[in-house]
CSV table of C-alpha atoms in Angstrom, one decimal:
chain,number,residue,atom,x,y,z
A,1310,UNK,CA,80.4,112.4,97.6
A,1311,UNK,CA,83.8,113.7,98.4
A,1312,UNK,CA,85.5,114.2,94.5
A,1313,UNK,CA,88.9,113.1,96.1
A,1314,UNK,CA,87.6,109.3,96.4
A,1315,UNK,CA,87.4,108.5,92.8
A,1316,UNK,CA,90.2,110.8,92.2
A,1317,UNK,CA,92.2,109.0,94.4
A,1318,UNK,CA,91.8,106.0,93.9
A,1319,UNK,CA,92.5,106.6,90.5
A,1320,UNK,CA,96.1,107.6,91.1
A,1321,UNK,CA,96.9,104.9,93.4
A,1322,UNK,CA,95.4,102.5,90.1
A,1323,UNK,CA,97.3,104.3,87.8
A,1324,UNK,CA,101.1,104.3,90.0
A,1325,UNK,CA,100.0,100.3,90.3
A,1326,UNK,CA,99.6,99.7,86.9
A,1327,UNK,CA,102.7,102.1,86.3
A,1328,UNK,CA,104.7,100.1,88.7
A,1329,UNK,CA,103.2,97.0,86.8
A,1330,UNK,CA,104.4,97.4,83.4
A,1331,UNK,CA,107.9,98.7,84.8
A,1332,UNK,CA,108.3,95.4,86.3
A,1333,UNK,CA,106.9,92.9,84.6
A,1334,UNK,CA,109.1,90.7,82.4
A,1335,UNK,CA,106.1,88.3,80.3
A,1336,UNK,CA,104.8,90.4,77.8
A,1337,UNK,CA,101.2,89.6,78.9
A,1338,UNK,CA,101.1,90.7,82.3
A,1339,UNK,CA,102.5,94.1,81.0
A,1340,UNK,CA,99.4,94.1,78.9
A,1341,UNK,CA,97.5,93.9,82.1
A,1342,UNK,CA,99.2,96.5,83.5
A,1343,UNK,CA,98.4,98.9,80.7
A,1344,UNK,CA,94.8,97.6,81.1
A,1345,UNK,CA,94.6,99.0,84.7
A,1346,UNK,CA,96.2,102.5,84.2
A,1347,UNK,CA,93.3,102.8,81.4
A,1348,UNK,CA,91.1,101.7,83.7
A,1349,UNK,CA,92.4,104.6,86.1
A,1350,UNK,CA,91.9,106.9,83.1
A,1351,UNK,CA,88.6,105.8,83.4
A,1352,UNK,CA,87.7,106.3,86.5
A,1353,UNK,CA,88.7,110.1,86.6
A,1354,UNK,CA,86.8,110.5,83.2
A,1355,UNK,CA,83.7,108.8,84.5
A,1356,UNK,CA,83.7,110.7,88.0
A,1357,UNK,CA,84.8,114.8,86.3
A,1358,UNK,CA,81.5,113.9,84.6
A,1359,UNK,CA,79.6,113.2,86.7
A,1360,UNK,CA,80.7,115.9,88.7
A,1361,UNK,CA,80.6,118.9,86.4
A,1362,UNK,CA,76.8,117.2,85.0
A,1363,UNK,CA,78.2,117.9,81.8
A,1364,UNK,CA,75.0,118.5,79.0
A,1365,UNK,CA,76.8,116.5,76.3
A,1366,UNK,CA,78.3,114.0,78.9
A,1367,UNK,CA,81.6,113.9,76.9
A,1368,UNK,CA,83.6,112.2,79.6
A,1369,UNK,CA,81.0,109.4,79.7
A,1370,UNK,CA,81.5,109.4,75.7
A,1371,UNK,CA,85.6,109.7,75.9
A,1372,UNK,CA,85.2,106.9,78.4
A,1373,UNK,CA,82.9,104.8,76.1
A,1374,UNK,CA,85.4,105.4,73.0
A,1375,UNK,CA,88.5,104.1,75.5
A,1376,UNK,CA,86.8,101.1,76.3
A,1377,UNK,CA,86.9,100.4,72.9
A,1378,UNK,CA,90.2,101.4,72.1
A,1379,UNK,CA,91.5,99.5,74.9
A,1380,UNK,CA,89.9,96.4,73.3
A,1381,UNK,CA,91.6,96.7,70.2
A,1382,UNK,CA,95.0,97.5,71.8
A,1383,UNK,CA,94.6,94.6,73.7
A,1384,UNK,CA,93.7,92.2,70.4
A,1385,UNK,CA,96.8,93.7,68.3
A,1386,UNK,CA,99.2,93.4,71.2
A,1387,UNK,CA,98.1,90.1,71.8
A,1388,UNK,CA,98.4,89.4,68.3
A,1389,UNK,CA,101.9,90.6,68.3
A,1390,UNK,CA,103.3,88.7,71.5
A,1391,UNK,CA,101.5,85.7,70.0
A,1392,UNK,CA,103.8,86.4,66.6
A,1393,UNK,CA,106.8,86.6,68.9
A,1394,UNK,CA,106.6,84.2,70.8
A,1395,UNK,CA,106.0,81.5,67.8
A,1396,UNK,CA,109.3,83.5,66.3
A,1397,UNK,CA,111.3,83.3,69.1
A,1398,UNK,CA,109.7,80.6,71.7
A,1399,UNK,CA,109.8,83.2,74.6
A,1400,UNK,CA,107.4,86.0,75.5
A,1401,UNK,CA,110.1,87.3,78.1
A,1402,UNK,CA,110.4,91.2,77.5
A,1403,UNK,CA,114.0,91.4,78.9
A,1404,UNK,CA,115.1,88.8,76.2
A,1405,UNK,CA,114.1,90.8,73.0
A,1406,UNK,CA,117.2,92.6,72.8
A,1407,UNK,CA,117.7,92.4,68.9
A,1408,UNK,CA,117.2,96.5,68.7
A,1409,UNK,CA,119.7,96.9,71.5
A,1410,UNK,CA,122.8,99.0,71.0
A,1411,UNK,CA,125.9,96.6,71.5
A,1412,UNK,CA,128.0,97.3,74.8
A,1413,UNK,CA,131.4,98.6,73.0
A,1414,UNK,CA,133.1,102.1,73.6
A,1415,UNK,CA,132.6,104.7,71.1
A,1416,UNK,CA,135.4,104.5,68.9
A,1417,UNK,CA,135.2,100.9,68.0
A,1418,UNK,CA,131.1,101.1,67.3
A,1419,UNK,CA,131.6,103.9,65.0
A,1420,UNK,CA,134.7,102.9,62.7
A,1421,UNK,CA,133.5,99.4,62.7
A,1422,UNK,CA,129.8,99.0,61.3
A,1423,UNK,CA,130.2,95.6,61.0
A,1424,UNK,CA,130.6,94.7,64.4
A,1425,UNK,CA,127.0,95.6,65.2
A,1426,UNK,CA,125.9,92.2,63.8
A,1427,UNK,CA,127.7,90.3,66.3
A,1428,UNK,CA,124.0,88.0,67.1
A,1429,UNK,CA,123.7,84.9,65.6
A,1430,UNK,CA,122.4,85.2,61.8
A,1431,UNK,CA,119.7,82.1,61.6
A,1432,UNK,CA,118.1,84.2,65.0
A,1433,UNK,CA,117.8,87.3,63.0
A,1434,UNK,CA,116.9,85.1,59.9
A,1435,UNK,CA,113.7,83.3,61.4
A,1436,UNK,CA,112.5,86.7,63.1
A,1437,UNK,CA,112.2,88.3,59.4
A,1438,UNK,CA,110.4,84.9,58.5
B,425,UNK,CA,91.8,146.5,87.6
B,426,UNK,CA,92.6,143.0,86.4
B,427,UNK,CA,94.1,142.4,89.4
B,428,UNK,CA,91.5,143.5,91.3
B,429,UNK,CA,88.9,141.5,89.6
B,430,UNK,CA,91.0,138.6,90.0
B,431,UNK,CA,91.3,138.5,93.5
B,432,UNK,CA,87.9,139.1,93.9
B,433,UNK,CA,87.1,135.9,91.9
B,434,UNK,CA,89.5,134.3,94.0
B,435,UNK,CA,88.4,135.7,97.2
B,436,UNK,CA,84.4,134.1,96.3
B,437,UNK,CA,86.3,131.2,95.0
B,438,UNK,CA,87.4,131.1,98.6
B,439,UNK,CA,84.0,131.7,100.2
B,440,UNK,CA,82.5,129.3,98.3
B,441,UNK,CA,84.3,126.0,99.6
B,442,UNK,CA,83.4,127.2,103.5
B,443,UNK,CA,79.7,126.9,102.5
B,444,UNK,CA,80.5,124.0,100.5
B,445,UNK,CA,82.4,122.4,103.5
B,446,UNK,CA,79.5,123.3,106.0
B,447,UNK,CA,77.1,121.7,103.7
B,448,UNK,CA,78.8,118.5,103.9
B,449,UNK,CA,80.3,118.4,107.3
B,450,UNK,CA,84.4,117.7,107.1
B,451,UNK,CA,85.4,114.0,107.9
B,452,UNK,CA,82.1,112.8,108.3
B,453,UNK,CA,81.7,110.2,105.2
B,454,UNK,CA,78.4,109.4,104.0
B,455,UNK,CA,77.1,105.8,103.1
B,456,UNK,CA,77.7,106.4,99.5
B,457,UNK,CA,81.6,107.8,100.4
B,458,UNK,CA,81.7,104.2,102.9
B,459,UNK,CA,80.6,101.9,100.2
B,460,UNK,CA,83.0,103.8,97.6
B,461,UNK,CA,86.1,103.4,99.8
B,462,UNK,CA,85.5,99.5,100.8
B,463,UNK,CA,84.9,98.6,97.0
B,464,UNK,CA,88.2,100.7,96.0
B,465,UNK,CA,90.1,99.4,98.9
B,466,UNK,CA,88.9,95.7,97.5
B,467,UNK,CA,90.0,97.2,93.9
B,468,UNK,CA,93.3,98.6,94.8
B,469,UNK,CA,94.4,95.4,96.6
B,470,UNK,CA,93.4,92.5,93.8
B,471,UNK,CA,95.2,95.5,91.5
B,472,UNK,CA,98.4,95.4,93.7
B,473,UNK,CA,98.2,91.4,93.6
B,474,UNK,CA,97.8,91.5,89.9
B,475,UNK,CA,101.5,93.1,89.2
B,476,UNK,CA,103.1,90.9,92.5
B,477,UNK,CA,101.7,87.8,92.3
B,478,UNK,CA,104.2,85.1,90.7
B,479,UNK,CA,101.5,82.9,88.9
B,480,UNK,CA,100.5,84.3,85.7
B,481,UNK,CA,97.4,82.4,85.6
B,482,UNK,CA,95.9,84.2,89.3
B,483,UNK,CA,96.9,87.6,87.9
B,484,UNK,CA,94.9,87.6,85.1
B,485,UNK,CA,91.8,85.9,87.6
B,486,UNK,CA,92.7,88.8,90.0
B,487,UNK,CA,92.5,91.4,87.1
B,488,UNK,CA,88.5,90.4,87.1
B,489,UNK,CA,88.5,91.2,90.9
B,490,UNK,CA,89.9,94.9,90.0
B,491,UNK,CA,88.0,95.7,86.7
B,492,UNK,CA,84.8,94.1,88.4
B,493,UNK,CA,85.5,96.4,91.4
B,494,UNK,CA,85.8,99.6,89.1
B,495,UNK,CA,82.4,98.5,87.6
B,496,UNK,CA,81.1,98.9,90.7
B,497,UNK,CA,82.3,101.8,91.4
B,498,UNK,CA,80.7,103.3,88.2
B,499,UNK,CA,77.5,102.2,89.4
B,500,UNK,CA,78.0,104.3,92.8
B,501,UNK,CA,78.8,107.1,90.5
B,502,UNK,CA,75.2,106.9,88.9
B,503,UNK,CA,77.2,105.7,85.1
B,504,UNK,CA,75.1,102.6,84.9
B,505,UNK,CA,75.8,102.1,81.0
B,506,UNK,CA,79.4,102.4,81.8
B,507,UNK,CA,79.6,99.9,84.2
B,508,UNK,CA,77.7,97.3,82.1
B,509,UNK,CA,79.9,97.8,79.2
B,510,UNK,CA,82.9,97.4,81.7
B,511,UNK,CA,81.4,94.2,83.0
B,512,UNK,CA,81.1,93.0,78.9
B,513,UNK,CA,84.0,94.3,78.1
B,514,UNK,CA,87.0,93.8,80.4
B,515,UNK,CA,85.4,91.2,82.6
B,516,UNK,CA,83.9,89.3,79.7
B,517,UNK,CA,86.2,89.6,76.4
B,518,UNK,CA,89.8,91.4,77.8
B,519,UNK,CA,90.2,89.1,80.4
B,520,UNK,CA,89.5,86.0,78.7
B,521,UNK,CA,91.7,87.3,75.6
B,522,UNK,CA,94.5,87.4,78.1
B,523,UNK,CA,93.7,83.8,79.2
B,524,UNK,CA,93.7,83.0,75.6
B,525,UNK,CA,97.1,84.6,75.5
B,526,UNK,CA,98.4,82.8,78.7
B,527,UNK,CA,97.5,79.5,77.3
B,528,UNK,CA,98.7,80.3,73.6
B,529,UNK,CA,102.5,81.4,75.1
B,530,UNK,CA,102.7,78.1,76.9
B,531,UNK,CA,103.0,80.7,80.2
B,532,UNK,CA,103.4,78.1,83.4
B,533,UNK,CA,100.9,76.8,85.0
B,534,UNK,CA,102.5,77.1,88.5
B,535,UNK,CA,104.5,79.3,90.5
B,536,UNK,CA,107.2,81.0,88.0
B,537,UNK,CA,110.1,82.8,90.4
B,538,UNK,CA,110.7,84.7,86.9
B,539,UNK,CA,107.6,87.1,86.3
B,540,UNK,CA,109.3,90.2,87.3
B,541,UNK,CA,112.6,91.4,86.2
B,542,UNK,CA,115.5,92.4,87.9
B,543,UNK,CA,114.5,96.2,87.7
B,544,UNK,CA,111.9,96.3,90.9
B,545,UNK,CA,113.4,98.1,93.4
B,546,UNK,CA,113.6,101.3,90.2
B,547,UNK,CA,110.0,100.1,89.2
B,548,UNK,CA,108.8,100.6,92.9
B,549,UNK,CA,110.3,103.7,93.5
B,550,UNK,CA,108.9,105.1,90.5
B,551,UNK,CA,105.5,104.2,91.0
B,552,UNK,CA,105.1,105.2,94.6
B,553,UNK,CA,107.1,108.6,93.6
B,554,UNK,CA,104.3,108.7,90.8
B,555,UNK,CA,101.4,107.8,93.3
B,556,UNK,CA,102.4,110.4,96.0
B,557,UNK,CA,103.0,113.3,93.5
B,558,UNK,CA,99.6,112.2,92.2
B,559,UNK,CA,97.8,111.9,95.2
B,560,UNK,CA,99.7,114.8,97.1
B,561,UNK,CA,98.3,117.0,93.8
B,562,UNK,CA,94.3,115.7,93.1
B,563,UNK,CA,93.6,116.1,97.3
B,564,UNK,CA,95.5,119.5,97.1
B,565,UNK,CA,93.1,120.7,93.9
B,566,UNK,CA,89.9,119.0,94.8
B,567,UNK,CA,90.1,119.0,98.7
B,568,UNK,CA,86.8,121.2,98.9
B,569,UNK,CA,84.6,119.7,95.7
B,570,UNK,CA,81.9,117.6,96.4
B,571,UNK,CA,79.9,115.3,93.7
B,572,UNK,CA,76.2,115.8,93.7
B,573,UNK,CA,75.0,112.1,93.1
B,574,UNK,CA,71.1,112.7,94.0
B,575,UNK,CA,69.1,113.8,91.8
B,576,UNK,CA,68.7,112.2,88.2
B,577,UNK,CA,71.0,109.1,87.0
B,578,UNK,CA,74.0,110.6,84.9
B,579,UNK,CA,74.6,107.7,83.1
B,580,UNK,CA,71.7,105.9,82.6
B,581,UNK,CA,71.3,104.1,78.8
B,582,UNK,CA,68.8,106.0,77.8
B,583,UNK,CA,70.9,109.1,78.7
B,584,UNK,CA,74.0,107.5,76.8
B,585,UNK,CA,72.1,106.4,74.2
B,586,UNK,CA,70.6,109.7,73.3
B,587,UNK,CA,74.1,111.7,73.7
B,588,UNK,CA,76.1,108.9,71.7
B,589,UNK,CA,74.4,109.2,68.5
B,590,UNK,CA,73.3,112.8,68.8
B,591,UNK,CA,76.6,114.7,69.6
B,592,UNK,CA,79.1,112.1,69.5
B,593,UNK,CA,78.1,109.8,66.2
B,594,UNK,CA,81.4,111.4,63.7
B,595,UNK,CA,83.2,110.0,66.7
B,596,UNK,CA,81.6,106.4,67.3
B,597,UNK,CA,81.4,105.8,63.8
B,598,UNK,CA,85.5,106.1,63.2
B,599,UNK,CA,85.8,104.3,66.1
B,600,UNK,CA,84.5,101.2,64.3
B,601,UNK,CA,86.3,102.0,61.6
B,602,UNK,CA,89.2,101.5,63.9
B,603,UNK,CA,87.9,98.5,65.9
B,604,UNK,CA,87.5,97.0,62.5
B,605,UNK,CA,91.1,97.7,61.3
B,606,UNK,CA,92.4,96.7,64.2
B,607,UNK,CA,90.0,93.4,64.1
B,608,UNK,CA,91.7,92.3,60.6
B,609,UNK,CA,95.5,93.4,61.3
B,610,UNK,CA,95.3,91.1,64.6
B,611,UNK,CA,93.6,88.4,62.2
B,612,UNK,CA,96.5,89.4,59.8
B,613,UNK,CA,99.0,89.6,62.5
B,614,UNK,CA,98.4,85.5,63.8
B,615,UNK,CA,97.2,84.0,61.0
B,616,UNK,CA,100.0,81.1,60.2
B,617,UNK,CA,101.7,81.1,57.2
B,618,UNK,CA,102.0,78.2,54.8
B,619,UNK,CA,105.1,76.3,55.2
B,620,UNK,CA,106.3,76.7,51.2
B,621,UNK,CA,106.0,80.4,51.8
B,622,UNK,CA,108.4,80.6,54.7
C-alpha cells in the first residue's frame, strides 16, 4: 500500500481537529477536537511502523502508551470543565476571561494596579471556593 | 570525497524509487489502497461533522463514527491489537466519558446556534493552511514509498504482547503510575465538597 494514504489522511485529521479546537467555544467539544489530532498522531505512528517493520515495534508501543495518555487527559480535563462549570454555571471557553488583561492603554494599567480588579469580587470569590 | 559519496547515495536513492514505482504500477490502487481510502473518506467526513455540527449531543455520536473508522483502518494496516484497544478505548470509555460530560454540563439537548465562536473564519484559514502545508509536505517526502502489508501480521497480540513487556515494560509500568495519578486527581478534582467547608 501506497505510504501517502495513512499519511494523508492523517494530516487532513489532524488540520480537522486543529480547526476544531480553534473554533469550538464548549469546552467539551474542544476536548473532542484534541482527541482527533491524537488520533492523527496515531495513525502516522501506527502506519511508520508498520512500514519500516520495526524489530521492537516502538511506534506500535508509542501508540499503545498515547492511547493511554489520551485517556487520562481526557478524565482530568473532564474533571476540570466539570469543576468549572459547577463554579461558574457555564462551560463556554470565550466566557473564562478572569486571566484576561483589561483593555486600558498603557500608562493607566501600569501606574494604577488597582484597576486590574475592576470584575465583580463575589465572581472571583466563589471561583477560589 | 564526501561529496562524492553523497551524491552517489543519492543518485541509488534515486534509482531505487523507479524500481520501486515499476513494482507497484503508478495510479493503479490496489484492493487494500480502495478499501483504505473509502474507510478514511467515511473517517474524515464524520470528523469534519464532529467540529461543524451545532448539536453537541451528534458530535460526540459522530466522534464514534471517526475513531471507529481509524480502528479500522489499523486493521488494514495488519495492527490488530491496536485497533481493538482503540475500539475499547475511544469507542468504549472516551466517548461515553464525553457523554457523561455533556450530560453533567447541562449541554442542550437540541440545536445550540452557539457551539462555535466568533473566531471561524481565522480558525478555518488556519487549519486548511495547516492541512495543505501538511499534505503538500508528506506526498512530497513519501511519494515513492510503498508499505509491504503481506507477509506476517505486524501487530498481532501475540506480537504486542511479547514486545510490551520485553523492551518496553520501564515504560508501561510508569505509565500506570500515571494513569493512576491521574485516576485519583480527577477523583480529587470532582469530588464535592462539604457545605461547612466552603
Amino acid at each position: 500500500m501506497h505510504l501517502a494514504y495513512p499519511a494523508v489522511l492523517a494530516a487532513l485529521l489532524f488540520a480537522i481537529g486543529v480547526y476544531g479546537v480553534l473554533a469550538r467555544r464548549n469546552a467539551i467539544l474542544v476536548l473532542m477536537s484534541v482527541e482527533l489530532m491524537l488520533n492523527a498522531v496515531n495513525l502516522n505512528l501506527v502506519a511508520f511502523d508498520v512500514w519500516l517493520r520495526d524489530t521492537l515495534h516502538a511506534g506500535q508501543a508509542l501508540t499503545l502508551f498515547t492511547i493511554a495518555i489520551a485517556a487520562a487527559e481526557i478524565g482530568i480535563g473532564l474533571a476540570i470543565v466539570l469543576m468549572v462549570h459547577r463554579n461558574r454555571g457555564t462551560s463556554d471557553i470565550d466566557r473564562l476571561r478572569d486571566t484576561a488583561e483589561p483593555p486600558q492603554p498603557w500608562d493607566t494599567a501600569t501606574e494604577d494596579g488597582a484597576t486590574t480588579d475592576d470584575t465583580p469580587t463575589g465572581e472571583k470569590a466563589e471561583a477560589t471556593a | 570525497m564526501i561529496l562524492a559519496a553523497a551524491r552517489h547515495v543519492a543518485q541509488q536513492a534515486a534509482q531505487q524509487p523507479v524500481l520501486n514505482q515499476e513494482a507497484h504500477g503508478f495510479l493503479s490502487p490496489t484492493g487494500v489502497e480502495i478499501a483504505f481510502l473509502l474507510v478514511g473518506l467515511v473517517t474524515l467526513g464524520a470528523a469534519l461533522v464532529t467540529v461543524t455540527t451545532r448539536q453537541l449531543v451528534h458530535a460526540a455520536l459522530w466522534l464514534v463514527v471517526a475513531l471507529g473508522g481509524l480502528a479500522v483502518e489499523y486493521l488494514i494496516l495488519t495492527a490488530e491489537f491496536i485497533a481493538w484497544v482503540q475500539v475499547l478505548i475511544y469507542v468504549g470509555s472516551v466517548v461515553v466519558l464525553l457523554l457523561f460530560g455533556l450530560m453533567l454540563t447541562k449541554a442542550p439537548i437540541g440545536h445550540s446556534p452557539d457551539a462555535d465562536s466568533r473566531n471561524r473564519p481565522v480558525a478555518a484559514a488556519v487549519a486548511l493552511a495547516a492541512a495543505g502545508a501538511l499534505v503538500w509536505v508528506v506526498v512530497d517526502a513519501f511519494r515513492t514509498t510503498w508499505i509491504d502489508l503481506d507477509g506476517a501480521v505486524q501487530g498481532s497480540t501475540e506480537v504486542s504482547g511479547e514486545i510490551l513487556f520485553r523492551h518496553w515494560v520501564l515504560p508501561f509500568e510508569a505509565l500506570s503510575v500515571l494513569l493512576l495519578a491521574a485516576l485519583v486527581g480527577a477523583i480529587v478534582l470532582s469530588r464535592r465538597k462539604k457545605e461547612e467547608q466552603r
